[in-house]
């Protein structure tokens, strides 16, 4: 079975500073990896995904993530955050059977 | 990108009534849709997998008779909360699978049971 761990439940960061949101997973099979963002009272929006190919994935809003198979990680990064990036971020892993497993989420707060 | 809609976005009902929530894939056909429940400041909890033309697969602990799921077409799945009670109040989110094994989520439906 797969599982996802988001190590930080809350991450405060000053505006224009870089940020990294950590995600580790466990799986015995090949996986697909995703990051989603959720703004208050809204559904989840896909930020980026890794299915295959290049391990460095670029997504929307200036975010990127790197798939590290040896460390079973898929950390999300942004070099300079904006106030509008304040939201809840979820890491997810999917196996080849399309079953999704979500992390518990990381609340990113950008401080002006 | 793929668009998934939900209707209604917010519903308030009296205890004991039933509420139907619709989930539609607007620009693609989805043989598989998922229904999630989310409590405040928590992650998504998968309730069931909805398969077009067949019975839904429910997760352990989810009452089938309480949360009725119907996937009548390739673009529509419905979740009916029967005899709703205040403890059913929550944020319900659906999603649909498109190519590349990617889930696209609806905007969610907030259910408040008085």
XYZ file of C-alpha atoms in Angstrom:
226
model
C 0.000 0.000 0.000
C 1.031 3.560 -0.550
C 1.238 6.364 1.968
C 2.149 10.023 1.873
C 3.779 12.088 4.590
C 3.843 15.851 4.624
C 6.290 16.658 7.358
C 5.213 20.230 8.005
C 1.640 21.015 8.911
C 2.238 24.773 8.894
C 4.860 26.812 7.087
C 5.059 30.573 7.635
C 7.319 32.451 5.250
C 7.918 36.094 4.464
C 6.862 37.519 1.140
C 9.465 37.156 -1.633
C 11.365 34.523 0.352
C 11.853 31.000 -1.025
C 9.826 28.111 0.290
C 10.013 24.329 0.260
C 7.111 22.100 1.226
C 8.201 18.575 1.944
C 6.529 15.383 0.811
C 7.691 11.820 1.257
C 5.924 8.716 0.097
C 6.165 4.998 0.491
C 5.260 2.586 -2.242
C 6.237 -0.783 -3.522
C 5.197 -0.041 -7.080
C 5.699 2.689 -9.618
C 3.848 5.816 -8.681
C 2.573 9.043 -10.057
C 3.040 12.109 -7.865
C 0.994 15.267 -7.589
C 0.791 18.552 -5.774
C -2.541 20.283 -5.350
C -3.387 23.682 -3.879
C -6.607 24.484 -2.074
C -7.787 28.002 -1.359
C -10.404 28.553 1.358
C -13.799 27.091 0.545
C -12.655 25.856 -2.830
C -11.791 22.563 -4.430
C -8.297 21.382 -5.217
C -6.350 22.790 -8.123
C -3.575 20.824 -9.750
C -0.213 22.564 -9.369
C 1.988 19.989 -11.047
C 2.457 16.297 -11.551
C 5.137 13.729 -12.177
C 4.175 10.773 -14.345
C 7.476 9.891 -15.997
C 10.477 11.477 -17.687
C 12.357 14.425 -16.238
C 12.457 14.364 -12.479
C 12.204 18.154 -12.267
C 8.655 19.190 -12.887
C 7.484 22.740 -13.378
C 3.958 23.739 -12.577
C 1.701 26.751 -12.460
C 2.263 29.896 -10.416
C 6.059 29.473 -10.471
C 6.123 26.251 -8.460
C 8.343 23.289 -9.223
C 8.996 19.920 -7.649
C 11.687 17.300 -7.944
C 11.041 13.600 -7.872
C 13.771 11.794 -5.952
C 13.270 8.068 -6.189
C 16.118 7.102 -3.867
C 14.784 9.358 -1.127
C 11.145 8.711 -2.044
C 10.488 12.417 -1.959
C 8.632 14.957 -4.067
C 9.289 18.320 -2.442
C 7.572 21.437 -3.733
C 9.568 24.647 -4.141
C 9.103 28.235 -5.137
C 11.975 30.732 -5.247
C 9.901 33.758 -4.266
C 6.450 33.560 -2.727
C 3.610 36.033 -2.945
C 0.784 36.825 -0.590
C -1.557 35.064 -2.994
C 0.297 31.788 -2.419
C -1.225 31.547 1.055
C -3.249 28.330 0.897
C -3.331 24.667 1.821
C -1.079 22.389 -0.203
C -1.615 18.670 -0.604
C 0.810 16.089 -1.906
C -0.711 12.970 -3.439
C 0.535 9.681 -4.812
C -1.276 7.407 -7.189
C -0.468 3.860 -8.125
C -1.070 2.360 -11.496
C -4.565 1.429 -10.425
C -5.498 5.083 -10.094
C -6.045 4.900 -6.355
C -5.012 8.203 -4.835
C -3.464 8.757 -1.423
C -3.250 12.240 0.029
C -0.967 13.724 2.607
C -2.412 15.594 5.549
C -1.679 18.937 3.957
C 0.645 21.866 4.627
C -0.751 25.264 5.415
C 1.449 27.904 3.777
C 1.115 31.386 5.195
C 2.931 34.198 3.435
C 3.702 37.090 5.750
C 3.861 40.584 4.242
C -7.261 22.137 -18.384
C -10.030 19.740 -17.546
C -13.021 21.203 -15.785
C -15.144 19.493 -13.196
C -18.180 21.241 -11.812
C -20.296 20.621 -8.761
C -23.791 21.735 -7.971
C -24.830 23.155 -5.634
C -21.839 24.950 -4.184
C -23.556 25.389 -0.820
C -26.685 23.795 0.559
C -28.413 24.186 3.892
C -31.069 21.677 4.831
C -33.114 20.509 7.756
C -32.222 17.375 9.649
C -33.906 14.321 8.167
C -34.065 15.557 4.601
C -32.064 14.199 1.662
C -29.652 16.226 -0.392
C -28.340 15.488 -3.874
C -24.981 16.789 -5.067
C -24.036 16.649 -8.743
C -20.568 16.272 -10.176
C -20.012 16.849 -13.875
C -16.994 16.581 -16.119
C -17.509 19.418 -18.551
C -15.039 18.783 -21.333
C -14.169 15.129 -21.086
C -15.718 11.769 -20.384
C -14.959 10.219 -17.031
C -15.537 6.533 -16.473
C -14.304 6.935 -12.928
C -15.140 9.661 -10.450
C -14.305 9.934 -6.781
C -16.195 11.433 -3.865
C -14.323 12.899 -0.934
C -15.289 14.444 2.336
C -13.208 17.110 4.007
C -13.498 18.383 7.555
C -12.135 21.815 8.464
C -8.371 22.013 8.320
C -8.040 18.351 7.455
C -7.093 16.370 4.405
C -9.504 14.723 2.017
C -11.123 11.479 3.037
C -12.071 9.224 0.152
C -15.644 8.084 0.517
C -16.227 6.089 -2.633
C -15.193 5.425 -6.183
C -17.948 5.935 -8.694
C -17.834 3.852 -11.852
C -20.038 4.570 -14.828
C -22.588 1.864 -15.367
C -21.790 -0.109 -12.238
C -22.095 0.089 -8.487
C -19.870 2.418 -6.557
C -17.061 1.070 -4.428
C -17.238 2.413 -0.902
C -14.372 2.860 1.507
C -14.439 1.089 4.820
C -16.638 2.841 7.333
C -18.733 4.715 4.770
C -22.407 3.812 4.915
C -23.657 2.792 1.496
C -27.285 3.405 2.377
C -26.470 6.813 3.780
C -24.416 8.087 0.874
C -26.000 6.941 -2.360
C -23.865 7.283 -5.461
C -25.126 7.056 -9.007
C -22.853 7.371 -12.041
C -25.500 7.449 -14.731
C -23.411 8.758 -17.599
C -19.810 9.391 -18.578
C -20.091 13.001 -17.477
C -22.291 12.872 -14.386
C -22.062 11.334 -10.955
C -24.402 12.167 -8.100
C -24.035 11.806 -4.352
C -27.223 11.747 -2.316
C -26.956 12.193 1.422
C -30.062 10.496 2.741
C -31.755 11.535 5.971
C -29.053 14.062 6.654
C -28.091 14.918 10.220
C -25.882 17.670 11.622
C -22.893 15.329 11.795
C -23.104 15.005 7.998
C -22.271 18.675 7.661
C -19.038 18.862 5.751
C -17.324 19.875 2.543
C -17.882 17.307 -0.198
C -15.539 17.264 -3.171
C -15.694 15.158 -6.299
C -13.001 14.439 -8.814
C -12.683 12.769 -12.170
C -9.851 10.921 -13.789
C -8.597 12.057 -17.142
C -5.648 10.911 -19.239
C -2.362 10.493 -17.493
C -4.000 9.182 -14.360
C -4.583 12.751 -13.208
C -7.455 13.676 -10.934
C -9.263 16.918 -11.588
C -11.333 18.228 -8.723
C -14.626 20.008 -8.553
C -14.962 23.213 -6.528
C -16.667 21.408 -3.672
C -20.090 21.533 -2.059
C -20.552 22.774 1.467
C -23.395 20.953 3.216
C -24.839 22.412 6.387
C -27.497 20.371 8.159
C -29.496 22.232 10.763
